mmCIF file of C-alpha atoms in Angstrom:
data_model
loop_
_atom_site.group_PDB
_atom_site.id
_atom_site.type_symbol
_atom_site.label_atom_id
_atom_site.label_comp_id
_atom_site.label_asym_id
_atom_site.label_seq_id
_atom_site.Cartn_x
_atom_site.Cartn_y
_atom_site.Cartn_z
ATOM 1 C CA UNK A 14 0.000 0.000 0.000
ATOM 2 C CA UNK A 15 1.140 4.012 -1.203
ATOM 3 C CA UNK A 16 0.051 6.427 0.906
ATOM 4 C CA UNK A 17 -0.273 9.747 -1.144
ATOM 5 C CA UNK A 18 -0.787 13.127 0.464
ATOM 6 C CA UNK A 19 -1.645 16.193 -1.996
ATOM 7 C CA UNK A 20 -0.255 19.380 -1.435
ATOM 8 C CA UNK A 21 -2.937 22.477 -0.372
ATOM 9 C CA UNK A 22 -2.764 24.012 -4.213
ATOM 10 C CA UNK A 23 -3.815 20.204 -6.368
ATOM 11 C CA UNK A 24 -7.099 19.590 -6.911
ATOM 12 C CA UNK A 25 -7.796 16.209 -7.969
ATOM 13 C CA UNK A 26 -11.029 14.846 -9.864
ATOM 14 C CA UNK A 27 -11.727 11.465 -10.548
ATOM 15 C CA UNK A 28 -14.206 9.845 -13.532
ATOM 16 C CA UNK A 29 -14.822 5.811 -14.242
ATOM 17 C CA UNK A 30 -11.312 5.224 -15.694
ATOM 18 C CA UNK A 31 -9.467 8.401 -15.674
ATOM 19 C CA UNK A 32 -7.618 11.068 -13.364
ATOM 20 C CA UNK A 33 -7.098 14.653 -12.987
ATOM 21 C CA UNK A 34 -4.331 16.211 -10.862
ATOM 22 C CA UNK A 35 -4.393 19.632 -11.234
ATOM 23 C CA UNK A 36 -1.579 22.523 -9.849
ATOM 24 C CA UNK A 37 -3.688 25.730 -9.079
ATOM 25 C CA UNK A 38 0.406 27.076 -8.643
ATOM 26 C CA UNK A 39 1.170 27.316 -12.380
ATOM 27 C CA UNK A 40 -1.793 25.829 -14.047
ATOM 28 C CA UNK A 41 0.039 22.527 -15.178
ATOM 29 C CA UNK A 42 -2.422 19.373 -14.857
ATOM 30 C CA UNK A 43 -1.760 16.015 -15.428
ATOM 31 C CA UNK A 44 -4.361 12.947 -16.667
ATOM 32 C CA UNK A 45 -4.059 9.528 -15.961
ATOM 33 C CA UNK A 46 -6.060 7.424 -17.856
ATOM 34 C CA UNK A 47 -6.773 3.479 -17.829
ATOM 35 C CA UNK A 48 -7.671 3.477 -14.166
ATOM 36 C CA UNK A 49 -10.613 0.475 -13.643
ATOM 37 C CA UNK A 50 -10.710 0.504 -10.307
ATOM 38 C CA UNK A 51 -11.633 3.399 -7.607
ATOM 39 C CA UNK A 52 -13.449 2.848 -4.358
ATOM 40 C CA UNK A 53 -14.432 6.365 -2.848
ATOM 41 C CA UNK A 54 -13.797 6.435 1.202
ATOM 42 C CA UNK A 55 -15.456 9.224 2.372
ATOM 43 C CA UNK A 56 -15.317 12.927 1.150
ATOM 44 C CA UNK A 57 -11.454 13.179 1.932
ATOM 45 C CA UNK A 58 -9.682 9.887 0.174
ATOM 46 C CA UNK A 59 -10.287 7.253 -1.769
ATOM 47 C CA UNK A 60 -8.249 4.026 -3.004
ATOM 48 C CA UNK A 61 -6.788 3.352 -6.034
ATOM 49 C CA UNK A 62 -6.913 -0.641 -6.868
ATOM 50 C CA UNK A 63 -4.770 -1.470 -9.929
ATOM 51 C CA UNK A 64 -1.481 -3.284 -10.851
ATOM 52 C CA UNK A 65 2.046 -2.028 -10.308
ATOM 53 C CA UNK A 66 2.587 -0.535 -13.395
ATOM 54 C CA UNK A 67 -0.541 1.914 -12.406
ATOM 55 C CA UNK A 68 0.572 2.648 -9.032
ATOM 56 C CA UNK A 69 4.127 3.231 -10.322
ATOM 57 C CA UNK A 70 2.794 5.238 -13.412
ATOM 58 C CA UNK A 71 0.352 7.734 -10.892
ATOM 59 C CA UNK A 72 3.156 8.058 -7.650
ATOM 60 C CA UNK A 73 5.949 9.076 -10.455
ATOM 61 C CA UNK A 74 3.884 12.233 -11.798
ATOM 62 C CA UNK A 75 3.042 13.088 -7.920
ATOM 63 C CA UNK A 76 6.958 12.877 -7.138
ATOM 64 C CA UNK A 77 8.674 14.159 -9.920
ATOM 65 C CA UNK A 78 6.081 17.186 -10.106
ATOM 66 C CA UNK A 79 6.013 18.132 -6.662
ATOM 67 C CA UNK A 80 2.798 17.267 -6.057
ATOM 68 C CA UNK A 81 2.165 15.611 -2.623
ATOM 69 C CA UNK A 82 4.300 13.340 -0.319
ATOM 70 C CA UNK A 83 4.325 9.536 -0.641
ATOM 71 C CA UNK A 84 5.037 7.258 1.769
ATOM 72 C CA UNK A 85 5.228 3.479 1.469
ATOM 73 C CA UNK A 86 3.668 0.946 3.808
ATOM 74 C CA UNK A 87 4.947 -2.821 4.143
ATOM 75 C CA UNK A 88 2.362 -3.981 2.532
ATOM 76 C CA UNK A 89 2.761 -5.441 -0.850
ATOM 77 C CA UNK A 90 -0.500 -4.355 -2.129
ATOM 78 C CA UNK A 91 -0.456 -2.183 -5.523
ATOM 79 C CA UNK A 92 -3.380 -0.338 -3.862
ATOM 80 C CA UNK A 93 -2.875 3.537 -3.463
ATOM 81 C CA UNK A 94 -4.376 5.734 -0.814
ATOM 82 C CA UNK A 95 -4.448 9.105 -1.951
ATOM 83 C CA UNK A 96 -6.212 11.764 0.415
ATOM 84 C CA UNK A 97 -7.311 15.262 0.112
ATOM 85 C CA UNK A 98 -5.842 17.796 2.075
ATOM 86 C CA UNK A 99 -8.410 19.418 4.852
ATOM 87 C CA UNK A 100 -8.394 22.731 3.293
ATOM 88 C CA UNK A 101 -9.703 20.883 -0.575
ATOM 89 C CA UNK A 102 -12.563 19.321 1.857
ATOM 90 C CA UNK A 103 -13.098 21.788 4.483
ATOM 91 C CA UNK A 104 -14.046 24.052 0.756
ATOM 92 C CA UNK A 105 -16.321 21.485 -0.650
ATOM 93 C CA UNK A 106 -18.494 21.112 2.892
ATOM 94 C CA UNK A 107 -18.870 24.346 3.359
ATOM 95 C CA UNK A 108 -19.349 25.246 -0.559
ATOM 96 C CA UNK A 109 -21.678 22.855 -1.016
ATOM 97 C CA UNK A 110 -24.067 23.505 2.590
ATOM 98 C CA UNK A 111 -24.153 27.186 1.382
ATOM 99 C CA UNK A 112 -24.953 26.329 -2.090
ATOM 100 C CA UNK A 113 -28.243 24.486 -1.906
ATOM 101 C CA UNK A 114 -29.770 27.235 0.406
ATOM 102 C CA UNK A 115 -32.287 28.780 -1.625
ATOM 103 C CA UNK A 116 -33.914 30.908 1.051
ATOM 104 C CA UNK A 117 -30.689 32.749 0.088
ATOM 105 C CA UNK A 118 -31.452 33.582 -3.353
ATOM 106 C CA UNK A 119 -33.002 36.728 -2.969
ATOM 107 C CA UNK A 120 -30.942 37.951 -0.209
ATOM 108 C CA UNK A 121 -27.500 36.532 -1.128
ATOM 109 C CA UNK A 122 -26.688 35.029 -4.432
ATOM 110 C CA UNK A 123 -28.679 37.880 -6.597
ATOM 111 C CA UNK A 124 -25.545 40.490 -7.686
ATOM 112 C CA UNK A 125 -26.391 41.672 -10.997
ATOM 113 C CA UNK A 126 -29.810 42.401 -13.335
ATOM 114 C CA UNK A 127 -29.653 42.343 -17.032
ATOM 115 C CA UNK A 128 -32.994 43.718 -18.024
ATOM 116 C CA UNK A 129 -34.199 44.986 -21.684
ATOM 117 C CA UNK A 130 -36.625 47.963 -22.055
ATOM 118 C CA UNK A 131 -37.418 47.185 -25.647
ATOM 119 C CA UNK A 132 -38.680 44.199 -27.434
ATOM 120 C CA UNK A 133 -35.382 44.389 -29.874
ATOM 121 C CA UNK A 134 -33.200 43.157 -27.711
ATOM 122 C CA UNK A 135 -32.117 39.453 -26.919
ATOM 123 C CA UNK A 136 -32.127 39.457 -23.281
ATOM 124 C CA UNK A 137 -29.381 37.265 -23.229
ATOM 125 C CA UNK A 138 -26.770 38.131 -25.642
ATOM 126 C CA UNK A 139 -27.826 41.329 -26.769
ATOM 127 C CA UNK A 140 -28.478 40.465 -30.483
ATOM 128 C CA UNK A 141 -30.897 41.969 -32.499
ATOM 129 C CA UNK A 142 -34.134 39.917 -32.768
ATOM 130 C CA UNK A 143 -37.965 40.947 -35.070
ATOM 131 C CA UNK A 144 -39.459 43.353 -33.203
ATOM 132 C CA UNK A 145 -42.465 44.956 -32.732
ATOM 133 C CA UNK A 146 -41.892 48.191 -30.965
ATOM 134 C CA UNK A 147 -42.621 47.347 -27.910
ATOM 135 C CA UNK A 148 -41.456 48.929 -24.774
ATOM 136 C CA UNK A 149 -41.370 47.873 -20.701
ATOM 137 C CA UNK A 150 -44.509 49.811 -19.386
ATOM 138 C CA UNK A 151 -43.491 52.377 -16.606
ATOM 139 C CA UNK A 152 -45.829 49.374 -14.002
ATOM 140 C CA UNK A 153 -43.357 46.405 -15.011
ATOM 141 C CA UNK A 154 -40.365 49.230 -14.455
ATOM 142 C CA UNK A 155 -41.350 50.436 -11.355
ATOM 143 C CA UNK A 156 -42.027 47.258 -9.818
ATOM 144 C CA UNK A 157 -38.753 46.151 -10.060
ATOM 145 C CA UNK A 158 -37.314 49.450 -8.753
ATOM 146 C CA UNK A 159 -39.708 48.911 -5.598
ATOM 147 C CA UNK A 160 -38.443 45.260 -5.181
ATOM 148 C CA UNK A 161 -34.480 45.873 -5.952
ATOM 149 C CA UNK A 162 -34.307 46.547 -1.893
ATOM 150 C CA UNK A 163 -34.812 42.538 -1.539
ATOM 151 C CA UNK A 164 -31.449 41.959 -3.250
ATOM 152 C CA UNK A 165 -28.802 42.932 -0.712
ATOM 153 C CA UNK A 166 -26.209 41.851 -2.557
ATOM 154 C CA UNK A 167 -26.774 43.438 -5.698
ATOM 155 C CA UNK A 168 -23.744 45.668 -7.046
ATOM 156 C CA UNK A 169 -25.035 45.898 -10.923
ATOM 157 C CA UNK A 170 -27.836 46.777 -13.182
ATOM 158 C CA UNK A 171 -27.362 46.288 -16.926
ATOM 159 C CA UNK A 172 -29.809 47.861 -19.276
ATOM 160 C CA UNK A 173 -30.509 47.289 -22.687
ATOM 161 C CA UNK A 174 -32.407 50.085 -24.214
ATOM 162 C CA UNK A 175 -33.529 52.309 -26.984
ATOM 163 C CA UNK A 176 -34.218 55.928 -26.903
ATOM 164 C CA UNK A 177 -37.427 55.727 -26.885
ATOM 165 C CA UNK A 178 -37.557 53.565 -24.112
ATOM 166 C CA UNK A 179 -35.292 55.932 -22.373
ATOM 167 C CA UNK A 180 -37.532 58.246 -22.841
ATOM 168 C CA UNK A 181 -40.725 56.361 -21.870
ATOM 169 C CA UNK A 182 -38.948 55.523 -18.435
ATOM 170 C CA UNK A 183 -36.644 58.447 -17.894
ATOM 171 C CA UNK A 184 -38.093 59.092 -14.227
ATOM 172 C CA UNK A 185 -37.867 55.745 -13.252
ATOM 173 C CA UNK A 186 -34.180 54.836 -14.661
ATOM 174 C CA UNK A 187 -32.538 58.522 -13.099
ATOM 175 C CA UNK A 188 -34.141 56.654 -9.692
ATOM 176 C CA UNK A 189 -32.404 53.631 -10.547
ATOM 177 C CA UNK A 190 -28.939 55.445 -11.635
ATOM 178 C CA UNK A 191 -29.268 57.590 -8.260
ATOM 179 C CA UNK A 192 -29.113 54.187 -6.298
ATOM 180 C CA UNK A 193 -27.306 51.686 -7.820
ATOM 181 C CA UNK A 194 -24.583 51.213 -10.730
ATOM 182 C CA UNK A 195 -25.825 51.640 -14.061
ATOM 183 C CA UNK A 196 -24.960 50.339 -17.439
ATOM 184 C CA UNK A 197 -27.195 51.077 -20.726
ATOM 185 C CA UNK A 198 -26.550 49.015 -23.456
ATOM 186 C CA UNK A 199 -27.667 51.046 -26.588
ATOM 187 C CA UNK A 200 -27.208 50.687 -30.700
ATOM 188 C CA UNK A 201 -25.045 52.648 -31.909
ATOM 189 C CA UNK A 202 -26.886 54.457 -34.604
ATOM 190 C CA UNK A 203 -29.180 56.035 -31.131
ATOM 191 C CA UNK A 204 -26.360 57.395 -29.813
ATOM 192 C CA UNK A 205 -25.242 59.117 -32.689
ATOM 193 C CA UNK A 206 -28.690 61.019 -33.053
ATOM 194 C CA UNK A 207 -29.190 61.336 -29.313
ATOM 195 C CA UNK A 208 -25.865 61.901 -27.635
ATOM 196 C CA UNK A 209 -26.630 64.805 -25.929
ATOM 197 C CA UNK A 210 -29.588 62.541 -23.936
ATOM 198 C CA UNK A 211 -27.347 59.532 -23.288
ATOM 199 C CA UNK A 212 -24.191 61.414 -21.720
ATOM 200 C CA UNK A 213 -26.352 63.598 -19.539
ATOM 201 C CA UNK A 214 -27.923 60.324 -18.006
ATOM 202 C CA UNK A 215 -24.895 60.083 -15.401
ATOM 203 C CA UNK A 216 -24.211 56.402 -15.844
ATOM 204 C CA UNK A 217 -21.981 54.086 -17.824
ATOM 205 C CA UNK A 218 -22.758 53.680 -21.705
ATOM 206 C CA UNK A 219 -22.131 50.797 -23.704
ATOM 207 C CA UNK A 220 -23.067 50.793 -27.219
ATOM 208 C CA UNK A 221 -23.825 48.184 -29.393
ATOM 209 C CA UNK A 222 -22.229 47.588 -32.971
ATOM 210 C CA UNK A 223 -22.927 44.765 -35.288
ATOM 211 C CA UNK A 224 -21.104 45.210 -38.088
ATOM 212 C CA UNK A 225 -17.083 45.740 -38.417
ATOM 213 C CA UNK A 226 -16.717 48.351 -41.034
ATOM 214 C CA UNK A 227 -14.375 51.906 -41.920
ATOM 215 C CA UNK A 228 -17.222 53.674 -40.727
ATOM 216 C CA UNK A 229 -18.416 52.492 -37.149
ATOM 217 C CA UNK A 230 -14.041 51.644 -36.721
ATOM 218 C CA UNK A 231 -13.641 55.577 -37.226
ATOM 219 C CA UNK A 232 -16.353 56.256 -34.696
ATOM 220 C CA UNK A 233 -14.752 53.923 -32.118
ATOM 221 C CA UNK A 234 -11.575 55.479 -32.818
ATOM 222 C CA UNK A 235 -12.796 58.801 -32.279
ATOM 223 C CA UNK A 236 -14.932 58.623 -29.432
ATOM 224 C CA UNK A 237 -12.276 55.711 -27.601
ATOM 225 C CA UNK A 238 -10.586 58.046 -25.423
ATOM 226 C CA UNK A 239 -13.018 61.037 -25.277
ATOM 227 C CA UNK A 240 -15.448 59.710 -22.348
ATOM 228 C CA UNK A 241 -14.322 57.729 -19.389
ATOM 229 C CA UNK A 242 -17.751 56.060 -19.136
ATOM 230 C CA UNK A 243 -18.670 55.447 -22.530
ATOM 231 C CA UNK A 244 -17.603 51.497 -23.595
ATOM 232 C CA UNK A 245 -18.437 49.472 -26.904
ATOM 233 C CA UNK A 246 -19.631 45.798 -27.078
ATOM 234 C CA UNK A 247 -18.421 44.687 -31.035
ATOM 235 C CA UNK A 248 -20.149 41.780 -32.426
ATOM 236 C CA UNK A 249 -18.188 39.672 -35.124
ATOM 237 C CA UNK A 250 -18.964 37.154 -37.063
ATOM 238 C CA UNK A 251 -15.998 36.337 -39.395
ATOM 239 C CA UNK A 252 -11.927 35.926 -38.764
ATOM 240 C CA UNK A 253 -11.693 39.061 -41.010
ATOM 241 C CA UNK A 254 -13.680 41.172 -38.823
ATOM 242 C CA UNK A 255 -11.434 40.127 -35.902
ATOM 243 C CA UNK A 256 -7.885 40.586 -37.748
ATOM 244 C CA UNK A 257 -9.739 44.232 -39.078
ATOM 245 C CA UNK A 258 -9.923 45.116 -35.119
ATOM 246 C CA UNK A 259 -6.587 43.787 -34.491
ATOM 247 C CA UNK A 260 -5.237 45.937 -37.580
ATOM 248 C CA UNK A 261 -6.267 48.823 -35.672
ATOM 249 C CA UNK A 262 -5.184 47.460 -32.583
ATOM 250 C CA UNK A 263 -8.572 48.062 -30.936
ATOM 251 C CA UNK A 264 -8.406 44.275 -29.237
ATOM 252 C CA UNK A 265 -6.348 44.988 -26.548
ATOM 253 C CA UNK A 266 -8.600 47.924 -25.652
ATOM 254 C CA UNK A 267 -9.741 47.453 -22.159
ATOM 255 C CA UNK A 268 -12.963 49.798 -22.992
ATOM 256 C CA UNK A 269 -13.973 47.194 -25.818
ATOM 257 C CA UNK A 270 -15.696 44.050 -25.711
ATOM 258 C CA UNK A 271 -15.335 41.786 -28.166
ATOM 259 C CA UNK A 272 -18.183 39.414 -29.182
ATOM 260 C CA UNK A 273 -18.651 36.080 -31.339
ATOM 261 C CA UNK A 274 -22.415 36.573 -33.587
ATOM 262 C CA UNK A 275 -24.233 33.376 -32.601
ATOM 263 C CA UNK A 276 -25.653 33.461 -35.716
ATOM 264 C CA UNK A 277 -22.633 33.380 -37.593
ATOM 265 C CA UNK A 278 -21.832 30.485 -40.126
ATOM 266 C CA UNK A 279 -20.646 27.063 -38.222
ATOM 267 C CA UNK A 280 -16.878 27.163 -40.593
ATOM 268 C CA UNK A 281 -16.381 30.920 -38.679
ATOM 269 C CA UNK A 282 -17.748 29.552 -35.503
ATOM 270 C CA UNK A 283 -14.696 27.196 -35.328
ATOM 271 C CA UNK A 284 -12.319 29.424 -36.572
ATOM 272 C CA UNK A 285 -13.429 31.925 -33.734
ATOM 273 C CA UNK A 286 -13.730 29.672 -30.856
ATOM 274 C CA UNK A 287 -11.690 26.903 -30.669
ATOM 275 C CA UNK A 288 -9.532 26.628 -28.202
ATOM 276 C CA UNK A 289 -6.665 23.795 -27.748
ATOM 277 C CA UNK A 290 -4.738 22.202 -24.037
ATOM 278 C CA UNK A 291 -2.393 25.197 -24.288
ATOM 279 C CA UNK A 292 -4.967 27.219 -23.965
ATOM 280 C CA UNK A 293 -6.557 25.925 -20.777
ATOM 281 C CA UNK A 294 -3.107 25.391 -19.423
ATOM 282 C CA UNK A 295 -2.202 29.198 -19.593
ATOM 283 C CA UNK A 296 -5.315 30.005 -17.549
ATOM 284 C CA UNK A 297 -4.508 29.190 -13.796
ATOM 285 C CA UNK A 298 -7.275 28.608 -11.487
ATOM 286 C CA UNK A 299 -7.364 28.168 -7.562
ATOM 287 C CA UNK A 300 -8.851 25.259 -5.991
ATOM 288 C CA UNK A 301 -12.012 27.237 -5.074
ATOM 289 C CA UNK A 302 -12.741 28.202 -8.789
ATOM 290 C CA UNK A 303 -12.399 24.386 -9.941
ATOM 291 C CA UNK A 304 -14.624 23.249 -7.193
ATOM 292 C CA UNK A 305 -17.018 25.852 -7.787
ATOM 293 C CA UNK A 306 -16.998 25.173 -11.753
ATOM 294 C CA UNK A 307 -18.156 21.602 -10.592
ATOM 295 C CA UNK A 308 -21.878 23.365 -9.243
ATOM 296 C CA UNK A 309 -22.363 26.343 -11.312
ATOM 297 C CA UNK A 310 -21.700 28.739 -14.455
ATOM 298 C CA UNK A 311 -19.528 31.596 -13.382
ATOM 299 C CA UNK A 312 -20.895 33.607 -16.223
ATOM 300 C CA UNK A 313 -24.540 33.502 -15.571
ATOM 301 C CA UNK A 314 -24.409 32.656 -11.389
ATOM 302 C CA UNK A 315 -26.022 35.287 -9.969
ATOM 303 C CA UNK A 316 -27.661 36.948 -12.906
ATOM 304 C CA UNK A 317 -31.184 37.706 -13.175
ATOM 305 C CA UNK A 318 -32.226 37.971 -16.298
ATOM 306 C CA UNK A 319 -35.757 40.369 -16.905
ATOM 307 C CA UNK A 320 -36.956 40.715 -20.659
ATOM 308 C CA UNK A 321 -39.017 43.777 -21.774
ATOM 309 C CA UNK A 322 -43.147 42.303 -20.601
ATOM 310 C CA UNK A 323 -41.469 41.617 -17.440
ATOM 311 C CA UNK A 324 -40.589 37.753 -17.533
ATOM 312 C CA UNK A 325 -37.888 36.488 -15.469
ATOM 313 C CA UNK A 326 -36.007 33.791 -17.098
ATOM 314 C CA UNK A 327 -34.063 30.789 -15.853
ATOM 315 C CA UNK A 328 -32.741 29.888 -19.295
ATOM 316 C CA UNK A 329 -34.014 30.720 -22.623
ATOM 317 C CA UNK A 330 -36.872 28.713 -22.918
ATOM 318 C CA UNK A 331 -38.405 28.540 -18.930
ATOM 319 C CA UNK A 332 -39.420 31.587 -17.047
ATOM 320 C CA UNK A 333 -39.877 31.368 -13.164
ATOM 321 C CA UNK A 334 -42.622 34.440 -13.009
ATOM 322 C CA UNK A 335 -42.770 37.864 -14.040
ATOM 323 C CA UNK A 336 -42.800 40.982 -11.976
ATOM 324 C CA UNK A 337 -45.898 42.488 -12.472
ATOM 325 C CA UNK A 338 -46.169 39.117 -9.896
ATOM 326 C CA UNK A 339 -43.292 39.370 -7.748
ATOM 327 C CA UNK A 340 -44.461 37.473 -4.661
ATOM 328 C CA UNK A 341 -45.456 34.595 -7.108
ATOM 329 C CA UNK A 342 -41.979 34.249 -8.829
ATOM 330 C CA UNK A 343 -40.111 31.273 -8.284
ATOM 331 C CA UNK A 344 -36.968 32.598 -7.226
ATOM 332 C CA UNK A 345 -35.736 29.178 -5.568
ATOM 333 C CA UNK A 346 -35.874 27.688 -9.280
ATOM 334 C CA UNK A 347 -32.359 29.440 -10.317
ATOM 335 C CA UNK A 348 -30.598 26.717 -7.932
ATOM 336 C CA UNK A 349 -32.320 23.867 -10.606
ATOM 337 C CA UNK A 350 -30.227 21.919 -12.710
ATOM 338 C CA UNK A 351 -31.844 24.003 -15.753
ATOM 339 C CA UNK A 352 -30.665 26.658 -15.132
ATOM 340 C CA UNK A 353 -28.247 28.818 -16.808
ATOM 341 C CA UNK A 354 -26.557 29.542 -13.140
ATOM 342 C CA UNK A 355 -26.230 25.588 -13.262
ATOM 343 C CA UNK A 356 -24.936 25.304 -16.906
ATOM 344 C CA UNK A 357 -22.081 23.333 -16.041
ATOM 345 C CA UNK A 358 -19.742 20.936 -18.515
ATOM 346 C CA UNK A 359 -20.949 17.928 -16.359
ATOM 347 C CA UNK A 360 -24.567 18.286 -17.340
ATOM 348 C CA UNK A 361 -23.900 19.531 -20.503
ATOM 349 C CA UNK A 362 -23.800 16.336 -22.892
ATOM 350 C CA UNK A 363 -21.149 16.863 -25.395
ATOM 351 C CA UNK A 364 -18.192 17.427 -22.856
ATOM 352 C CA UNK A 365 -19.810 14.306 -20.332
ATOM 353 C CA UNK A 366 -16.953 12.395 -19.741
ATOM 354 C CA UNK A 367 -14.020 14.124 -20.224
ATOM 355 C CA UNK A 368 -11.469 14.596 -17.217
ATOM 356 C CA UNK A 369 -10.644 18.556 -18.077
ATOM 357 C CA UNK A 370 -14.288 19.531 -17.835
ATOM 358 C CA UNK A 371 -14.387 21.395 -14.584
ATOM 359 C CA UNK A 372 -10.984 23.385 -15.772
ATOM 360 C CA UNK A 373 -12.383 24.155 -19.093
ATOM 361 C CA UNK A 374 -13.631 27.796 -19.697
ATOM 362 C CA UNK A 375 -17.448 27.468 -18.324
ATOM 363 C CA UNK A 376 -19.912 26.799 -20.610
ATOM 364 C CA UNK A 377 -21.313 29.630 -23.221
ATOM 365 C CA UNK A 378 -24.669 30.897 -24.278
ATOM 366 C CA UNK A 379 -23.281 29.990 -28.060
ATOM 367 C CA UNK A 380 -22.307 25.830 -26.985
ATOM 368 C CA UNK A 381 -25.380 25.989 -25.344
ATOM 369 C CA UNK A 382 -27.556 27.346 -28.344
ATOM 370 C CA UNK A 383 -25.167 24.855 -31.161
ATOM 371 C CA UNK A 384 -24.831 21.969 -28.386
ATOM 372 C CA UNK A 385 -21.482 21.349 -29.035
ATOM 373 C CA UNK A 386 -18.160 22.468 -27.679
ATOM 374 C CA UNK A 387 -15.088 24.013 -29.736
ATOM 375 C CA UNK A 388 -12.076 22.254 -27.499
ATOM 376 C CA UNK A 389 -9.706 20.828 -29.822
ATOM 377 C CA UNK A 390 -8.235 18.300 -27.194
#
């Protein structure tokens, strides 16, 4: 019998036949596969029952990477005991009791609103959908200002909105600016014939372009370094849109988001997103973000997302009320396994399986809608 202590900083994760060791110091991780044998202990070790050559194979990478400590017993069984260290499972207990409270949700979890004013927004990635011209009535808007108070953790309010709508709700959003931190997401083509209105709204400014041409580049490039609080979200949908920003070296631009079009063609898709080992391995996590990425999406956890009529989603297809009836919505249904704060590689059916899932960038809005991922590995 090996005895195998792991360091604070590895995190270790275990499927049927396979093993992650993972250093949260410089991002290296290491997977041992062919493993047919693992009998769990309790929440803090398990064994390892295999043939020398296993044993050997699994106690070399711990050594000769500075993983843990290894002590052999006088026992000549190939068995390995490898334990967690009390801080890895001290984290998970108290992670995981906190976690499933859902008398918290309200009061705790809740940091951020994305809500839309007008019907031409997609709540969820800000794309242009058909509208109708319709806009949040003042009632749905004010509601939610009167219930904000119930969210004591909530730092951020992002708001997707026209002019008109703007102007529809003026009274209500300077109430809302006054009080919390604001963000309006607008198009671009509103700000250019309303500037005036939009910088003397006292908030943040983010606005919207969907196509990478001469034109909206010169705007960015002119307006860039103008206003502190004004930002741009750029939508692309080719390789040649990207290498345009780059040629203006707008990428590294900390004011500038860039985004992938979900609707773009499945060839530019690829070419966009896909992302190889080296790529994960540059990207160092700590133990707490790996254990966390095991029970929810860092992207969407905490999010409430509120679409123009006032329906609060939990993904894109299932709402969980609207606030017109705030005591009736379902606020405990954001901790469900369908929802987007629970979009997580295990559940998610194309990256089932695989031993780098809960060190993988979390899952996307644009895997999600495609069902597939873009990891070369």
């Amino acid at each position: 019998m090996w005895l195998v202590q792991l360091y604070p900083f590895v995190y270790i994760s275990f499927l049927e036949k396979s093993i992650l060791l993972y250093s949260t110091l410089n991002g290296a991780y290491y997977v041992i596969d062919n493993i047919y044998d693992i009998r769990i202990i309790n929440n803090s070790a398990f064994v390892l029952l295999g043939q020398n050559s296993n044993r050997n194979r699994i106690c070399e990478i711990i050594s000769d990477n500075l993983l843990g400590t290894i002590q052999e017993t006088d026992s000549i069984s190939p068995n390995i005991l490898i334990s967690y260290t009390s801080k890895l499972y001290e984290y998970y207990n108290s992670f995981i009791e906190d976690f499933w409270e859902s008398k918290f949700v309200k009061e705790r979890y809740i940091h951020t609103i994305e809500v839309s004013l007008a019907d031409c927004f997609n709540i969820f990635d800000r794309t242009i959908r058909n509208s109708q011209h319709k806009l949040m009535s003042s009632d749905i808007f004010n509601s939610l200002l009167i219930n904000m108070s119930e969210f004591k953790n909530l730092v951020r309010i992002n708001i997707n909105a026209t002019y008109k709508s703007i102007e529809k709700s003026s009274s209500i959003l300077k109430k809302i600016i006054h009080n919390y931190k604001v963000e309006i997401y607008t198009l671009l083509e509103d700000f250019i014939k309303h500037q005036k209105k939009f910088l003397s709204l006292g908030c943040n400014l983010n606005l919207i372009i969907y196509q990478v041409n001469d034109y909206n580049i010169s705007f960015i490039q002119k307006y860039i370094d103008i206003y502190d609080n004004v930002f741009f979200s750029v939508f692309i949908t080719t390789e040649e849109d990207y290498y345009m920003l780059d040629s203006y070296n707008l990428l590294s631009r900390t004011n500038i988001a860039i985004n992938i079009n979900p609707n773009a063609k499945d060839e530019d898709l690829n070419n966009l997103l896909s992302y190889g080992l080296e790529d994960i391995y540059c990207h160092n996590l700590s133990v707490e973000n790996i254990i966390e990425r095991e029970y929810l999406n860092p992207l969407y956890w905490g999010t409430l997302f509120i679409d123009f009529d006032g329906t609060v989603f939990m993904n894109m297809n299932k709402s969980i009320g609207n606030i017109n009836t705030w005591g009736e919505i379902k606020f405990d249904k954001l901790l469900c396994i369908e929802s987007f704060w629970r979009l997580i590689r295990k559940n998610f059916s194309p990256c089932k399986g695989c031993s780098l899932m809960n060190v993988c960038p979390p899952v996307s809005l644009i895997e999600k809608v495609t069902n597939r991922h873009y990891c070369m590995r």
